[in-house]
Amino acid sequence: MPTTLGELARLVGGDLRGDANIPLTGAATTDVARNGEVTLAERPDRARGLTASLASAVIAAPNVDCGGKPSIVVADVHAAFATAVRHFHPPRVPVRVGVSPQAFVSPSAKLARNVEVHPGATIGEEVTIGAHTTIHSGVRLMPGCVIGAGVTIFPNAVLYENTRVGDRVVIHAGAIIGAHGFGYRQVDGRHLLSAQLGNVELAADVEVGAGTTIDRGTYGPTVIGEGTKIDNLVMIAHNCRLGRHNLICSQVGIAGSTTTGDYVVMAGQVGVRDHVHIGDRAILCSKAGVSNDVEAGAEMLGAPAAPLRQAKLQMAAVAKLPEMRRQFRILQRQIEELRGEVAEEGDDLSTDKAA
C-alpha cells in the first residue's frame, strides 16, 4: 500500500510542506526517481536537479529551495532518507540456521550462545567464537582464531591461524586476514621467506572491506585499531600498526612496519612506504605517494607527497609547462635574431674602420 507524504513526514520526524495526501511508493535519488517516489536534496546546489526530476516529493535541508515541489524539511537529510528507503524496501530478515550440519566445526572449537555457522564454513581446531556472531558460507577460520561477540564474517573470507578479532567487527567477502608477509632474505642466491611467527589483531568495531588483505606480523602482531574502517581491495603489509578510527579507502597499499595515529584518512590509491609514521588526523589525498613521516594534522598530496598547498602549486606549474615551453621557444628565436643583428652591426663597424 502507498504511504502518504504526511505519514512519511511523521515517520522521519520532519516538517511537512505540501499536500499531506500525496501517495508515495518508493524512494530514489533525483536523477532516477519516478512519479510516486520521494527524493532528497541535502544542499542548495542539489536543488537544481529537482525541476527536471519526476519525483513527487523531496526530503530537503532547511536551506534548500525546492521550487514549489512538496517537501519534508529535516535537519539530517541522509538519516531521514535512509529511514524512507528502509520503509519502502525493508532489509531482508536473515533466516537463523544455528550451526549448520553442512558446516565443519572442529570438536575442539568453542562456540558461545547464538552463534550462526552457515553451510560450507570451516571452523578449525581450538577456535573460539563469541556470542551472537555470524559465520557465513565458505568462511575458513584456521586453528587458534579468537573471534569476539557480535562479529559478522561474510562468505569466503579466510582468517589464518591465531587471528584475533574484537567485538562487532565486520569482515566482508573474500578478505584474507593473516596471510604471510612479503618478507624475504637472500641466501646463496635464493630468496628465503622470513619468519612468519606473528598474527593479526583487529580491535573492536573494525570493518574490513571485500577483497582486502592484511598480512601477519613477522614476530608479533599486525594491529588494526578500534573503529578503523577499511574499504575494499586494500593491502596492509606485515607488522603495520594502525591507530583508532582510521578511514582507509579503496586500493590503498601500506608497506610493512608502517604506523598511524588516530583518525587518519587515506583516500583512494594512496601508497605508503615501509617504516614511516602517519600522525593523528593526517589526511593523505588520493594517489599520494608517501615516502617520509607525516606530521599530525597534515594534508598531503602528490607523488612524492608534499603538503597540500605546495603540491597544488607544483601541479599548477606543471599544467603551465606547455605554454611556458612555447614562450621559451619564442624567446629563443628572438635571442637568435638579436644575435644576428648584433653580428651584422659588428661587421658594418669593421668595414667602416678598414675603409
CSV table of C-alpha atoms in Angstrom, one decimal:
chain,number,residue,atom,x,y,z
A,1,MET,CA,0.0,0.0,0.0
A,2,PRO,CA,1.2,3.5,-0.8
A,3,THR,CA,2.4,5.7,2.1
A,4,THR,CA,1.2,9.3,2.1
A,5,LEU,CA,3.6,12.2,2.3
A,6,GLY,CA,2.1,13.1,5.7
A,7,GLU,CA,2.7,9.6,7.1
A,8,LEU,CA,6.3,9.7,5.8
A,9,ALA,CA,6.9,13.1,7.4
A,10,ARG,CA,5.8,11.7,10.8
A,11,LEU,CA,8.0,8.7,10.2
A,12,VAL,CA,11.1,10.7,9.6
A,13,GLY,CA,10.2,13.5,12.1
A,14,GLY,CA,10.2,16.3,9.5
A,15,ASP,CA,8.3,19.5,8.8
A,16,LEU,CA,5.7,18.9,6.0
A,17,ARG,CA,5.4,21.5,3.3
A,18,GLY,CA,2.8,20.5,0.8
A,19,ASP,CA,-0.2,18.2,0.4
A,20,ALA,CA,-0.1,15.5,3.1
A,21,ASN,CA,-2.2,13.1,1.0
A,22,ILE,CA,0.3,12.7,-1.9
A,23,PRO,CA,0.8,8.9,-2.3
A,24,LEU,CA,4.3,7.6,-2.3
A,25,THR,CA,5.5,4.1,-3.2
A,26,GLY,CA,9.3,4.4,-3.1
A,27,ALA,CA,12.5,6.5,-2.6
A,28,ALA,CA,15.2,7.2,-5.1
A,29,THR,CA,17.9,9.7,-6.0
A,30,THR,CA,17.0,12.7,-8.0
A,31,ASP,CA,18.2,11.6,-11.4
A,32,VAL,CA,16.4,8.2,-11.4
A,33,ALA,CA,13.3,9.0,-9.2
A,34,ARG,CA,9.9,8.4,-10.8
A,35,ASN,CA,6.5,9.7,-10.2
A,36,GLY,CA,5.3,8.5,-6.9
A,37,GLU,CA,8.7,8.4,-5.3
A,38,VAL,CA,10.4,10.7,-2.8
A,39,THR,CA,14.0,12.0,-3.4
A,40,LEU,CA,16.5,14.1,-1.4
A,41,ALA,CA,18.3,17.4,-1.6
A,42,GLU,CA,20.8,18.0,1.2
A,43,ARG,CA,22.4,21.1,-0.2
A,44,PRO,CA,21.2,24.2,-2.2
A,45,ASP,CA,23.2,23.1,-5.3
A,46,ARG,CA,21.3,19.8,-5.3
A,47,ALA,CA,18.0,21.8,-5.8
A,48,ARG,CA,18.9,22.5,-9.5
A,49,GLY,CA,18.1,18.9,-10.4
A,50,LEU,CA,14.6,19.0,-8.8
A,51,THR,CA,12.9,20.9,-11.6
A,52,ALA,CA,13.6,18.1,-14.1
A,53,SER,CA,13.1,15.3,-11.6
A,54,LEU,CA,9.9,13.2,-11.8
A,55,ALA,CA,9.9,12.7,-8.1
A,56,SER,CA,6.7,13.6,-6.4
A,57,ALA,CA,8.3,14.9,-3.2
A,58,VAL,CA,11.6,15.8,-1.6
A,59,ILE,CA,13.3,15.3,1.7
A,60,ALA,CA,15.3,18.5,2.0
A,61,ALA,CA,17.5,20.5,4.3
A,62,PRO,CA,16.1,23.8,5.7
A,63,ASN,CA,18.3,26.0,3.3
A,64,VAL,CA,17.1,24.2,0.1
A,65,ASP,CA,14.6,25.8,-2.2
A,66,CYS,CA,12.5,23.0,-3.6
A,67,GLY,CA,10.9,25.2,-6.2
A,68,GLY,CA,7.4,24.5,-5.0
A,69,LYS,CA,7.8,20.7,-5.0
A,70,PRO,CA,6.2,19.1,-2.0
A,71,SER,CA,8.8,18.5,0.7
A,72,ILE,CA,9.7,17.3,4.1
A,73,VAL,CA,12.2,19.5,5.8
A,74,VAL,CA,14.7,17.8,8.2
A,75,ALA,CA,18.0,18.7,9.9
A,76,ASP,CA,19.7,15.5,8.8
A,77,VAL,CA,18.7,14.7,5.2
A,78,HIS,CA,20.7,11.5,4.8
A,79,ALA,CA,19.4,9.9,8.1
A,80,ALA,CA,15.8,10.8,7.1
A,81,PHE,CA,16.2,9.5,3.6
A,82,ALA,CA,17.8,6.3,4.8
A,83,THR,CA,14.7,5.8,7.0
A,84,ALA,CA,12.5,6.3,4.0
A,85,VAL,CA,14.4,3.8,1.9
A,86,ARG,CA,14.2,1.2,4.7
A,87,HIS,CA,10.5,1.9,5.0
A,88,PHE,CA,9.8,1.2,1.3
A,89,HIS,CA,12.5,-1.5,0.9
A,90,PRO,CA,12.8,-3.3,4.3
A,91,PRO,CA,16.0,-5.2,4.7
A,92,ARG,CA,15.7,-9.0,4.5
A,93,VAL,CA,15.5,-10.7,7.8
A,94,PRO,CA,18.2,-13.4,7.9
A,95,VAL,CA,17.0,-16.9,8.4
A,96,ARG,CA,18.6,-18.3,11.5
A,97,VAL,CA,20.4,-21.6,10.8
A,98,GLY,CA,22.3,-22.1,14.1
A,99,VAL,CA,25.3,-24.3,13.5
A,100,SER,CA,24.5,-25.9,10.1
A,101,PRO,CA,25.2,-29.6,9.9
A,102,GLN,CA,26.8,-28.8,6.5
A,103,ALA,CA,29.5,-26.8,8.2
A,104,PHE,CA,32.7,-28.3,9.6
A,105,VAL,CA,33.3,-27.4,13.2
A,106,SER,CA,36.3,-28.9,15.0
A,107,PRO,CA,35.4,-30.7,18.2
A,108,SER,CA,37.9,-28.5,20.0
A,109,ALA,CA,36.3,-25.3,18.9
A,110,LYS,CA,34.3,-23.3,21.5
A,111,LEU,CA,31.2,-21.5,20.3
A,112,ALA,CA,29.2,-19.2,22.6
A,113,ARG,CA,25.4,-18.8,22.6
A,114,ASN,CA,23.5,-17.8,19.5
A,115,VAL,CA,26.4,-18.3,17.1
A,116,GLU,CA,25.4,-18.8,13.4
A,117,VAL,CA,27.6,-21.0,11.2
A,118,HIS,CA,26.3,-21.3,7.7
A,119,PRO,CA,26.7,-24.3,5.4
A,120,GLY,CA,30.2,-24.8,4.0
A,121,ALA,CA,32.0,-22.9,6.6
A,122,THR,CA,35.1,-24.4,8.3
A,123,ILE,CA,35.9,-23.8,11.9
A,124,GLY,CA,39.4,-25.1,12.8
A,125,GLU,CA,40.9,-26.5,15.9
A,126,GLU,CA,40.8,-24.5,19.2
A,127,VAL,CA,38.9,-21.7,17.6
A,128,THR,CA,36.8,-19.5,20.0
A,129,ILE,CA,33.8,-17.6,18.8
A,130,GLY,CA,31.8,-15.1,20.9
A,131,ALA,CA,28.1,-14.8,21.3
A,132,HIS,CA,25.8,-13.6,18.5
A,133,THR,CA,28.5,-13.9,15.9
A,134,THR,CA,27.6,-15.0,12.3
A,135,ILE,CA,30.0,-17.0,10.1
A,136,HIS,CA,28.8,-17.2,6.5
A,137,SER,CA,29.2,-19.9,4.0
A,138,GLY,CA,32.7,-20.6,2.7
A,139,VAL,CA,34.5,-18.8,5.6
A,140,ARG,CA,37.5,-20.6,6.9
A,141,LEU,CA,38.8,-20.0,10.4
A,142,MET,CA,42.1,-21.7,10.8
A,143,PRO,CA,43.3,-23.1,14.1
A,144,GLY,CA,43.6,-20.8,17.1
A,145,CYS,CA,41.5,-17.9,15.9
A,146,VAL,CA,39.7,-16.0,18.5
A,147,ILE,CA,36.5,-14.2,17.4
A,148,GLY,CA,34.6,-11.7,19.6
A,149,ALA,CA,30.9,-11.2,20.2
A,150,GLY,CA,28.6,-9.8,17.6
A,151,VAL,CA,31.0,-10.3,14.7
A,152,THR,CA,29.9,-10.8,11.1
A,153,ILE,CA,32.2,-12.6,8.7
A,154,PHE,CA,30.8,-12.7,5.1
A,155,PRO,CA,31.3,-15.5,2.6
A,156,ASN,CA,34.7,-16.9,1.6
A,157,ALA,CA,36.8,-14.8,3.9
A,158,VAL,CA,39.8,-16.6,5.3
A,159,LEU,CA,41.4,-16.0,8.7
A,160,TYR,CA,44.8,-17.6,9.1
A,161,GLU,CA,45.8,-19.3,12.3
A,162,ASN,CA,45.8,-17.3,15.6
A,163,THR,CA,44.0,-14.3,14.1
A,164,ARG,CA,42.2,-12.3,16.9
A,165,VAL,CA,39.0,-10.3,16.1
A,166,GLY,CA,37.4,-7.9,18.5
A,167,ASP,CA,33.7,-7.4,19.2
A,168,ARG,CA,31.3,-6.2,16.5
A,169,VAL,CA,33.9,-6.5,13.8
A,170,VAL,CA,32.6,-6.9,10.2
A,171,ILE,CA,34.8,-8.7,7.6
A,172,HIS,CA,33.4,-8.7,4.1
A,173,ALA,CA,33.5,-11.4,1.4
A,174,GLY,CA,36.8,-12.6,0.2
A,175,ALA,CA,39.0,-10.8,2.7
A,176,ILE,CA,42.2,-12.5,3.7
A,177,ILE,CA,43.5,-11.9,7.2
A,178,GLY,CA,46.8,-13.2,8.4
A,179,ALA,CA,48.5,-14.3,5.2
A,180,HIS,CA,52.3,-14.4,5.1
A,181,GLY,CA,54.0,-11.1,4.9
A,182,PHE,CA,56.1,-10.3,1.8
A,183,GLY,CA,59.5,-10.5,3.5
A,184,TYR,CA,62.5,-12.4,2.1
A,185,ARG,CA,66.2,-12.6,2.7
A,186,GLN,CA,68.7,-13.7,0.1
A,187,VAL,CA,70.8,-16.7,0.9
A,188,ASP,CA,73.1,-18.3,-1.6
A,189,GLY,CA,71.3,-16.6,-4.5
A,190,ARG,CA,67.9,-17.8,-3.3
A,191,HIS,CA,65.0,-15.8,-1.8
A,192,LEU,CA,64.1,-17.4,1.6
A,193,LEU,CA,60.9,-16.4,3.3
A,194,SER,CA,61.4,-14.6,6.6
A,195,ALA,CA,59.9,-15.7,9.9
A,196,GLN,CA,56.1,-15.7,10.0
A,197,LEU,CA,55.6,-16.1,13.7
A,198,GLY,CA,53.2,-13.2,14.3
A,199,ASN,CA,49.4,-12.8,13.7
A,200,VAL,CA,46.8,-10.2,13.0
A,201,GLU,CA,44.7,-8.4,15.7
A,202,LEU,CA,41.6,-6.5,14.8
A,203,ALA,CA,40.2,-4.3,17.6
A,204,ALA,CA,36.5,-3.8,18.3
A,205,ASP,CA,34.3,-2.2,15.7
A,206,VAL,CA,36.8,-2.6,12.9
A,207,GLU,CA,35.4,-3.1,9.4
A,208,VAL,CA,37.4,-4.9,6.6
A,209,GLY,CA,36.2,-4.5,3.0
A,210,ALA,CA,35.8,-7.2,0.4
A,211,GLY,CA,39.0,-8.5,-1.2
A,212,THR,CA,41.2,-6.7,1.4
A,213,THR,CA,44.3,-8.4,2.6
A,214,ILE,CA,46.1,-7.9,6.0
A,215,ASP,CA,49.4,-9.7,6.4
A,216,ARG,CA,50.5,-11.3,9.7
A,217,GLY,CA,53.5,-9.9,11.6
A,218,THR,CA,57.0,-11.3,11.4
A,219,TYR,CA,57.4,-11.9,15.1
A,220,GLY,CA,54.5,-10.0,16.7
A,221,PRO,CA,51.0,-8.8,15.6
A,222,THR,CA,49.9,-6.6,12.7
A,223,VAL,CA,47.3,-4.4,14.6
A,224,ILE,CA,44.3,-2.6,13.3
A,225,GLY,CA,43.0,-0.1,16.0
A,226,GLU,CA,39.5,0.2,17.4
A,227,GLY,CA,36.8,1.6,15.0
A,228,THR,CA,39.1,1.7,11.9
A,229,LYS,CA,37.2,1.2,8.7
A,230,ILE,CA,39.0,-0.4,5.7
A,231,ASP,CA,37.5,-0.2,2.2
A,232,ASN,CA,37.5,-2.9,-0.5
A,233,LEU,CA,40.8,-4.0,-2.2
A,234,VAL,CA,43.2,-2.6,0.4
A,235,MET,CA,46.6,-4.1,1.1
A,236,ILE,CA,48.1,-3.8,4.6
A,237,ALA,CA,51.5,-5.4,5.0
A,238,HIS,CA,53.2,-7.2,7.8
A,239,ASN,CA,54.0,-5.5,11.2
A,240,CYS,CA,51.8,-2.4,10.5
A,241,ARG,CA,50.1,-0.9,13.4
A,242,LEU,CA,47.1,1.3,12.5
A,243,GLY,CA,45.5,3.6,15.1
A,244,ARG,CA,41.9,4.1,16.1
A,245,HIS,CA,39.2,5.3,13.8
A,246,ASN,CA,41.3,5.5,10.7
A,247,LEU,CA,39.5,5.6,7.3
A,248,ILE,CA,41.4,3.6,4.6
A,249,CYS,CA,39.8,4.0,1.2
A,250,SER,CA,39.9,1.5,-1.8
A,251,GLN,CA,43.1,0.4,-3.4
A,252,VAL,CA,45.4,1.8,-0.7
A,253,GLY,CA,48.7,0.0,-0.3
A,254,ILE,CA,50.5,0.2,3.0
A,255,ALA,CA,54.0,-1.3,3.2
A,256,GLY,CA,55.5,-3.2,6.1
A,257,SER,CA,56.0,-1.7,9.6
A,258,THR,CA,54.1,1.5,8.9
A,259,THR,CA,52.3,3.0,11.9
A,260,THR,CA,49.5,5.5,12.0
A,261,GLY,CA,47.9,7.7,14.7
A,262,ASP,CA,44.2,8.1,15.3
A,263,TYR,CA,41.6,9.4,12.8
A,264,VAL,CA,44.0,9.2,9.9
A,265,VAL,CA,42.3,9.4,6.4
A,266,MET,CA,43.9,7.7,3.4
A,267,ALA,CA,42.0,8.4,0.1
A,268,GLY,CA,41.9,6.0,-2.9
A,269,GLN,CA,45.1,4.6,-4.3
A,270,VAL,CA,47.4,6.1,-1.7
A,271,GLY,CA,50.7,4.3,-1.4
A,272,VAL,CA,52.7,4.4,1.8
A,273,ARG,CA,56.4,3.3,2.1
A,274,ASP,CA,57.6,0.9,4.8
A,275,HIS,CA,58.7,2.1,8.2
A,276,VAL,CA,57.0,5.5,8.2
A,277,HIS,CA,54.6,7.0,10.7
A,278,ILE,CA,51.5,9.0,9.8
A,279,GLY,CA,50.4,11.3,12.6
A,280,ASP,CA,47.0,11.8,14.2
A,281,ARG,CA,44.3,13.2,11.9
A,282,ALA,CA,46.6,13.5,8.9
A,283,ILE,CA,44.9,13.3,5.5
A,284,LEU,CA,46.5,11.6,2.6
A,285,CYS,CA,44.8,12.7,-0.6
A,286,SER,CA,44.0,10.4,-3.5
A,287,LYS,CA,47.1,8.8,-5.2
A,288,ALA,CA,49.5,10.4,-2.7
A,289,GLY,CA,52.8,8.5,-2.6
A,290,VAL,CA,54.2,8.8,0.9
A,291,SER,CA,57.9,8.1,1.5
A,292,ASN,CA,58.5,10.0,4.7
A,293,ASP,CA,56.8,10.5,8.1
A,294,VAL,CA,53.8,12.8,8.1
A,295,GLU,CA,53.1,15.2,10.9
A,296,ALA,CA,49.9,15.2,12.8
A,297,GLY,CA,47.1,17.1,11.1
A,298,ALA,CA,49.0,17.5,7.8
A,299,GLU,CA,47.2,17.2,4.4
A,300,MET,CA,49.4,15.6,1.8
A,301,LEU,CA,49.0,15.3,-2.0
A,302,GLY,CA,51.1,14.1,-4.9
A,303,ALA,CA,53.8,11.6,-5.6
A,304,PRO,CA,56.1,12.1,-3.9
A,305,ALA,CA,53.6,13.5,-1.4
A,306,ALA,CA,54.0,17.1,-0.3
A,307,PRO,CA,51.9,19.4,1.9
A,308,LEU,CA,48.6,20.2,0.1
A,309,ARG,CA,49.3,23.8,-0.7
A,310,GLN,CA,52.8,23.1,-2.0
A,311,ALA,CA,51.6,20.2,-4.1
A,312,LYS,CA,48.8,22.3,-5.7
A,313,LEU,CA,51.3,25.0,-6.6
A,314,GLN,CA,53.5,22.3,-8.2
A,315,MET,CA,50.6,20.9,-10.1
A,316,ALA,CA,49.7,24.3,-11.3
A,317,ALA,CA,53.2,24.9,-12.5
A,318,VAL,CA,53.3,21.6,-14.4
A,319,ALA,CA,50.0,22.5,-16.1
A,320,LYS,CA,51.6,25.7,-17.4
A,321,LEU,CA,54.7,23.9,-18.8
A,322,PRO,CA,53.3,23.6,-22.4
A,323,GLU,CA,52.7,27.4,-22.5
A,324,MET,CA,56.0,28.1,-20.9
A,325,ARG,CA,57.7,25.8,-23.5
A,326,ARG,CA,56.0,27.8,-26.3
A,327,GLN,CA,57.1,31.1,-24.8
A,328,PHE,CA,60.6,29.7,-24.3
A,329,ARG,CA,60.9,28.9,-28.0
A,330,ILE,CA,59.7,32.4,-28.9
A,331,LEU,CA,62.4,33.9,-26.6
A,332,GLN,CA,65.0,31.6,-28.2
A,333,ARG,CA,64.1,32.8,-31.7
A,334,GLN,CA,64.2,36.4,-30.5
A,335,ILE,CA,67.6,35.9,-28.9
A,336,GLU,CA,68.9,34.4,-32.2
A,337,GLU,CA,67.5,37.3,-34.2
A,338,LEU,CA,69.2,39.8,-31.8
A,339,ARG,CA,72.5,37.9,-32.0
A,340,GLY,CA,72.2,38.1,-35.8
A,341,GLU,CA,71.5,41.8,-35.7
A,342,VAL,CA,74.5,42.4,-33.3
A,343,ALA,CA,76.8,40.4,-35.6
A,344,GLU,CA,75.7,42.4,-38.6
A,345,GLU,CA,76.3,45.7,-36.8
A,346,GLY,CA,79.8,44.4,-35.8
A,347,ASP,CA,80.6,43.5,-39.4
A,348,ASP,CA,79.5,47.0,-40.5
A,349,LEU,CA,81.7,48.7,-37.9
A,350,SER,CA,84.7,46.5,-39.0
A,351,THR,CA,84.2,47.5,-42.6
A,352,ASP,CA,84.0,51.2,-41.7
A,353,LYS,CA,87.2,51.0,-39.8
A,354,ALA,CA,89.0,49.2,-42.6
A,355,ALA,CA,87.9,51.9,-45.0
